[in-house]
mmCIF file of C-alpha atoms in Angstrom:
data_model
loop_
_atom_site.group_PDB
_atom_site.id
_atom_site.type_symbol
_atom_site.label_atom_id
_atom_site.label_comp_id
_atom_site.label_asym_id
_atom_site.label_seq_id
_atom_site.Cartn_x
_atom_site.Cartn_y
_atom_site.Cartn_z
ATOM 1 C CA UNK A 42 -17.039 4.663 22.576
ATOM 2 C CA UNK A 43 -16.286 5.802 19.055
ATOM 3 C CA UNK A 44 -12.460 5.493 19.503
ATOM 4 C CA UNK A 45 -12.717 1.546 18.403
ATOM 5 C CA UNK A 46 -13.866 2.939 15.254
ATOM 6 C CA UNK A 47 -10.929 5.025 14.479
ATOM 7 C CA UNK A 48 -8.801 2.032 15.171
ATOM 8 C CA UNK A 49 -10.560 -0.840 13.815
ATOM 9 C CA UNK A 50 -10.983 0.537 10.589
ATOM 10 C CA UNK A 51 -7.877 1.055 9.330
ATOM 11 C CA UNK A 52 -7.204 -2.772 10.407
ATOM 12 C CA UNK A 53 -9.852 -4.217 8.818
ATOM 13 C CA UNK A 54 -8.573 -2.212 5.184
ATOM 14 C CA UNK A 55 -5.629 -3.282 5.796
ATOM 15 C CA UNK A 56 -5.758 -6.941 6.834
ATOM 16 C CA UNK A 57 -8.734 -6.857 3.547
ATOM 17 C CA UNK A 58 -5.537 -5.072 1.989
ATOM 18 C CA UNK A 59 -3.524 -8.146 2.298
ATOM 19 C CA UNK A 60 -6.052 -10.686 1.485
ATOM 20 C CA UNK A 61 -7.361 -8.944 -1.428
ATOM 21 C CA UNK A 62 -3.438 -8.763 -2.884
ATOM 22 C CA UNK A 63 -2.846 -12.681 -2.047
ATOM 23 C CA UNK A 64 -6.782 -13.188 -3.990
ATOM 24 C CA UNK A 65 -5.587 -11.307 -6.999
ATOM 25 C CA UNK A 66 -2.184 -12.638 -7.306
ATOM 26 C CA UNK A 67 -3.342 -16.274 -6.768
ATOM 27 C CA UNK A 68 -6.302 -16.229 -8.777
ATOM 28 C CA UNK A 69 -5.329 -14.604 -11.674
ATOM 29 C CA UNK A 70 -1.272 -14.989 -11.866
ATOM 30 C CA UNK A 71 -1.732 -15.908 -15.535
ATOM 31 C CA UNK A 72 -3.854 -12.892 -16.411
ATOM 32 C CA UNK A 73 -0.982 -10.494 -14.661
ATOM 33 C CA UNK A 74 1.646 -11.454 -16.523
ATOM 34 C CA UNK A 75 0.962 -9.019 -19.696
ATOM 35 C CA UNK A 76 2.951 -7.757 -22.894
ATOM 36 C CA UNK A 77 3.879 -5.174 -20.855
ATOM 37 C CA UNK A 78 5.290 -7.033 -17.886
ATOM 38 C CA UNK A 79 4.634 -8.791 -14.677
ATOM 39 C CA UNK A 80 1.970 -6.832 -12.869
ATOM 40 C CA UNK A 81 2.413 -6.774 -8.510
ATOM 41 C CA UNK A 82 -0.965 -5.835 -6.954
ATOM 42 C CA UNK A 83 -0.005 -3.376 -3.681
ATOM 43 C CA UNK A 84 -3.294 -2.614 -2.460
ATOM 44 C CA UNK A 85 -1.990 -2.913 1.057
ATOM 45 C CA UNK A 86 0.577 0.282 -0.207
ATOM 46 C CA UNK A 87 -2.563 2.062 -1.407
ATOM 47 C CA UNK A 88 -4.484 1.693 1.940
ATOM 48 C CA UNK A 89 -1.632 2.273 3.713
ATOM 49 C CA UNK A 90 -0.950 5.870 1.458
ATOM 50 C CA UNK A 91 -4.465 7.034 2.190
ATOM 51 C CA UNK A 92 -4.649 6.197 5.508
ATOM 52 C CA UNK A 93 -1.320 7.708 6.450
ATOM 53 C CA UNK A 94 -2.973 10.745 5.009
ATOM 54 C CA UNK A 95 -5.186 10.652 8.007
ATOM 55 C CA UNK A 96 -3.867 8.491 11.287
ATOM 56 C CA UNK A 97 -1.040 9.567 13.073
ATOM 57 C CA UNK A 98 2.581 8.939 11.372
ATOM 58 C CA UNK A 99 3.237 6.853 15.107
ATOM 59 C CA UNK A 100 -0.054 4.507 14.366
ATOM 60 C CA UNK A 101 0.605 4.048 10.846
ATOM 61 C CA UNK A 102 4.403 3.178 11.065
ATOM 62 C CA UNK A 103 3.090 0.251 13.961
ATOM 63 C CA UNK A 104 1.230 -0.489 11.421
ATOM 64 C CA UNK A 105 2.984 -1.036 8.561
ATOM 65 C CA UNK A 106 5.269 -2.697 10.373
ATOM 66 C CA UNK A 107 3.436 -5.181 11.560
ATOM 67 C CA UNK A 108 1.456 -5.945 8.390
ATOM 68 C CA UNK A 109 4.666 -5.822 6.815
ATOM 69 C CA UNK A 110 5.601 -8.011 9.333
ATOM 70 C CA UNK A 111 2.799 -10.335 8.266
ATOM 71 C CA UNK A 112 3.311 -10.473 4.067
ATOM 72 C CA UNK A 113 7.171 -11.223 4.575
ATOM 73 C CA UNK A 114 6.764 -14.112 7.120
ATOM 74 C CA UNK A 115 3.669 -15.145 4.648
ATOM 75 C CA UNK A 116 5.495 -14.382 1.142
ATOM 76 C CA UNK A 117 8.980 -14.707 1.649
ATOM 77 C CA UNK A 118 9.411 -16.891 4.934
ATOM 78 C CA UNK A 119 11.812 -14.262 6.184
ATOM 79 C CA UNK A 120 11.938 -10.817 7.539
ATOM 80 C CA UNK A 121 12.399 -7.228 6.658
ATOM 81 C CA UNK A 122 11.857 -6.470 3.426
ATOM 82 C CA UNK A 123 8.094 -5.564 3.404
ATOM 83 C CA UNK A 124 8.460 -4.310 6.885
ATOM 84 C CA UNK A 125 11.137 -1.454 5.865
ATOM 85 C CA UNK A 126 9.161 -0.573 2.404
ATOM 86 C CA UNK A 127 6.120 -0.075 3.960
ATOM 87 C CA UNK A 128 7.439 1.589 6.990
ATOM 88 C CA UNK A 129 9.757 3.881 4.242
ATOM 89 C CA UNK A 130 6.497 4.712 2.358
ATOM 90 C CA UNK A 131 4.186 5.687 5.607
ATOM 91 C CA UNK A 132 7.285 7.632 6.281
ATOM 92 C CA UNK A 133 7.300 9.502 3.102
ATOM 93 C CA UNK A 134 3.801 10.257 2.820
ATOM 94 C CA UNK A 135 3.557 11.495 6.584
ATOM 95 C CA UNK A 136 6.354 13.835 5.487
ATOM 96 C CA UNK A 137 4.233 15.122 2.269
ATOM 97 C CA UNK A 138 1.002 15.102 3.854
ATOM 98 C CA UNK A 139 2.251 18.627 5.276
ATOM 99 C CA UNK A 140 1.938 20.096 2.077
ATOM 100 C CA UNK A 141 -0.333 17.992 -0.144
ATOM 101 C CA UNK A 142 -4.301 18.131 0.503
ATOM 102 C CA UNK A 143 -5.680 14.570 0.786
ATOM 103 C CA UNK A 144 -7.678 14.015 -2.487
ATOM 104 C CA UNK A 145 -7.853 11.180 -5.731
ATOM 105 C CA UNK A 146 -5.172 13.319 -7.220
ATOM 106 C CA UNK A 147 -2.639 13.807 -5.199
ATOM 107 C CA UNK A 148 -3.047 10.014 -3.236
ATOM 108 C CA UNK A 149 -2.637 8.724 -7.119
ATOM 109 C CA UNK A 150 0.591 10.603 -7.335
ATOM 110 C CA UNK A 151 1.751 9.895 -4.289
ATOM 111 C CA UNK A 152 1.420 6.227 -4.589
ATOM 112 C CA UNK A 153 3.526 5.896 -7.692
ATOM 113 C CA UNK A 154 6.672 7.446 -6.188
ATOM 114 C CA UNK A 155 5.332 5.408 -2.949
ATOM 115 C CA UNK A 156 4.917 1.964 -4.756
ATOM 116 C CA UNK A 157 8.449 2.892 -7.189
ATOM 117 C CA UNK A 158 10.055 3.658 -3.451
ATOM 118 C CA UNK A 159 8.774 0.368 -2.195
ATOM 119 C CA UNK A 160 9.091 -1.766 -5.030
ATOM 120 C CA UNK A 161 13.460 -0.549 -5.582
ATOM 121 C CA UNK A 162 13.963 -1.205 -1.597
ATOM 122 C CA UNK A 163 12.165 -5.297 -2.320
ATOM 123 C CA UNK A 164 14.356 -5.446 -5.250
ATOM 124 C CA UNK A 165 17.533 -3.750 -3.934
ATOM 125 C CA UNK A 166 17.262 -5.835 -0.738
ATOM 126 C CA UNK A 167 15.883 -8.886 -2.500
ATOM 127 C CA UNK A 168 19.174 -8.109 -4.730
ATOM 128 C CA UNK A 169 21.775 -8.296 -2.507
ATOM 129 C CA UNK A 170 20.513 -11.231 -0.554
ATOM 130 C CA UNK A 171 20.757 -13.238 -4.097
ATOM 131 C CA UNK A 172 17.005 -14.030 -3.852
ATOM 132 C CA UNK A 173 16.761 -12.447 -7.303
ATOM 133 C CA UNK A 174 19.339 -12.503 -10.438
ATOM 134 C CA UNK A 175 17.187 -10.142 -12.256
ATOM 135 C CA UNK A 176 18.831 -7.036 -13.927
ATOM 136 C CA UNK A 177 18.156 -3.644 -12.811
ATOM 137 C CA UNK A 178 17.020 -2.762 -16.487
ATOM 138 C CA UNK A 179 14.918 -5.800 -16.458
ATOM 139 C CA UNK A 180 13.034 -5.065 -13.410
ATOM 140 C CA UNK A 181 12.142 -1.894 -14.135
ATOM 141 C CA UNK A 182 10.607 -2.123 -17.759
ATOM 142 C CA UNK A 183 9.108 -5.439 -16.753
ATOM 143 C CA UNK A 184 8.014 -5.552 -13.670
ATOM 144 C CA UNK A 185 8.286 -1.564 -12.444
ATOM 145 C CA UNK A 186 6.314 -0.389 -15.078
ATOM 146 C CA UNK A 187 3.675 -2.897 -15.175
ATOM 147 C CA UNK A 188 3.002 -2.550 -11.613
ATOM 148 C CA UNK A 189 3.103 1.103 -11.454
ATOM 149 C CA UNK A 190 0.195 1.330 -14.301
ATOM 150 C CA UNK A 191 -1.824 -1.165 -12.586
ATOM 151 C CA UNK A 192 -1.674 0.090 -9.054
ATOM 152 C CA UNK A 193 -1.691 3.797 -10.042
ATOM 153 C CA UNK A 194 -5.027 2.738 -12.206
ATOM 154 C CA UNK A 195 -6.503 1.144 -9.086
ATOM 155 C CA UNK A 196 -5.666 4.257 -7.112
ATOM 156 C CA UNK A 197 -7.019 6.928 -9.540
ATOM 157 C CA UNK A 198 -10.313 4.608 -9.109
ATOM 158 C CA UNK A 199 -11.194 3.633 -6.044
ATOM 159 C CA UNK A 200 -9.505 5.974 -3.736
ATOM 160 C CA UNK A 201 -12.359 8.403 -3.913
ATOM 161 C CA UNK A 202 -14.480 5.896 -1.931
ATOM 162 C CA UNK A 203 -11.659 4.832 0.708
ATOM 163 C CA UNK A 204 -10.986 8.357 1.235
ATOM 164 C CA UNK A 205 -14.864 9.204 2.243
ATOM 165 C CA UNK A 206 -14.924 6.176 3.803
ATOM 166 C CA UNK A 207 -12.456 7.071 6.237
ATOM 167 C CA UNK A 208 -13.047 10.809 6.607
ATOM 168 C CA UNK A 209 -16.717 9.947 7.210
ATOM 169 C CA UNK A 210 -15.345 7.802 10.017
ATOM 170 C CA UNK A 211 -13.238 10.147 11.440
ATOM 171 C CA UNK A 212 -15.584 13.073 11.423
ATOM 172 C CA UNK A 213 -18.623 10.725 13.110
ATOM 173 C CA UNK A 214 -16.096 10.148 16.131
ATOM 174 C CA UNK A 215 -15.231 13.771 16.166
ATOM 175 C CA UNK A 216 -18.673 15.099 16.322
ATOM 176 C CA UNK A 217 -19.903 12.757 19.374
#
């Protein structure tokens, strides 16, 4: 009975994931673009860094690739390059979840080299199929960086709650 639980949650964050990256970007595109650079919300990397912490690496990559699936059809109006970074970063952090406990900490850390993996395979791929004629320099001190602070400070913040929220979940369909 419970089992819906431990599957429909993770959809919901991350389909909320999605929306709640296409909200921010749309409704406040002039406010991201700061002295520092161009800031990228990823909260569907974030959810999908904690919850790989948690759901089996065989769910999550399904997962990721269909949401990935979603945001390139949606974003980009073809396919692939979401799909393989967030299928590359569910694969990294199922390989480090072996040896890093799940806490704000370590999902903060994890998520930049995550969203820095993610964020060179849009660019590199984005790159070579001439959708982009920015510099590798360029990208990386204004865009890279940007992003990195913003999602990183979004992590360190609300990750605490995700986390309980999904342990709770997982531990109520354990005990029953």
């Amino acid at each position: 009975m419970n089992h819906w639980k431990q599957t429909l949650l993770p959809l919901l964050l991350m389909f909320s994931s999605v929306l709640l990256d296409g909200f921010i970007a749309s409704y406040w595109a002039s406010t991201l673009d700061t002295n520092i650079g161009l800031v990228v919300p990823r909260i569907i990397l974030l959810i999908l860094i904690i919850l790989s912490f948690h759901y089996k690496e065989s769910f999550m990559l399904g997962s990721a690739a269909a949401f990935g699936f979603m945001m390139d059809a949606y974003y980009l109006g073809f396919l692939g390059v979401y799909m393989v970074s967030f299928m590359l970063v569910v694969t990294i952090v199922s390989n480090l979840k072996q040896i890093i406990q799940p806490n704000v900490l370590s999902y903060t850390l994890v998520s930049i080299l995550g969203i820095t993996a993610a964020e060179l395979v849009v660019y590199g791929l984005m790159r070579i199929l001439s959708i982009t004629t920015i510099s590798f320099q360029v990208f990386v001190v204004s865009r890279l960086s940007a992003t990195l602070l913003f999602n990183g400070l979004a992590m360190l913040l609300f990750s605490y709650f995700i986390h309980r929220l999904v342990v709770n979940t997982l531990s109520e369909s354990e005990n029953r």
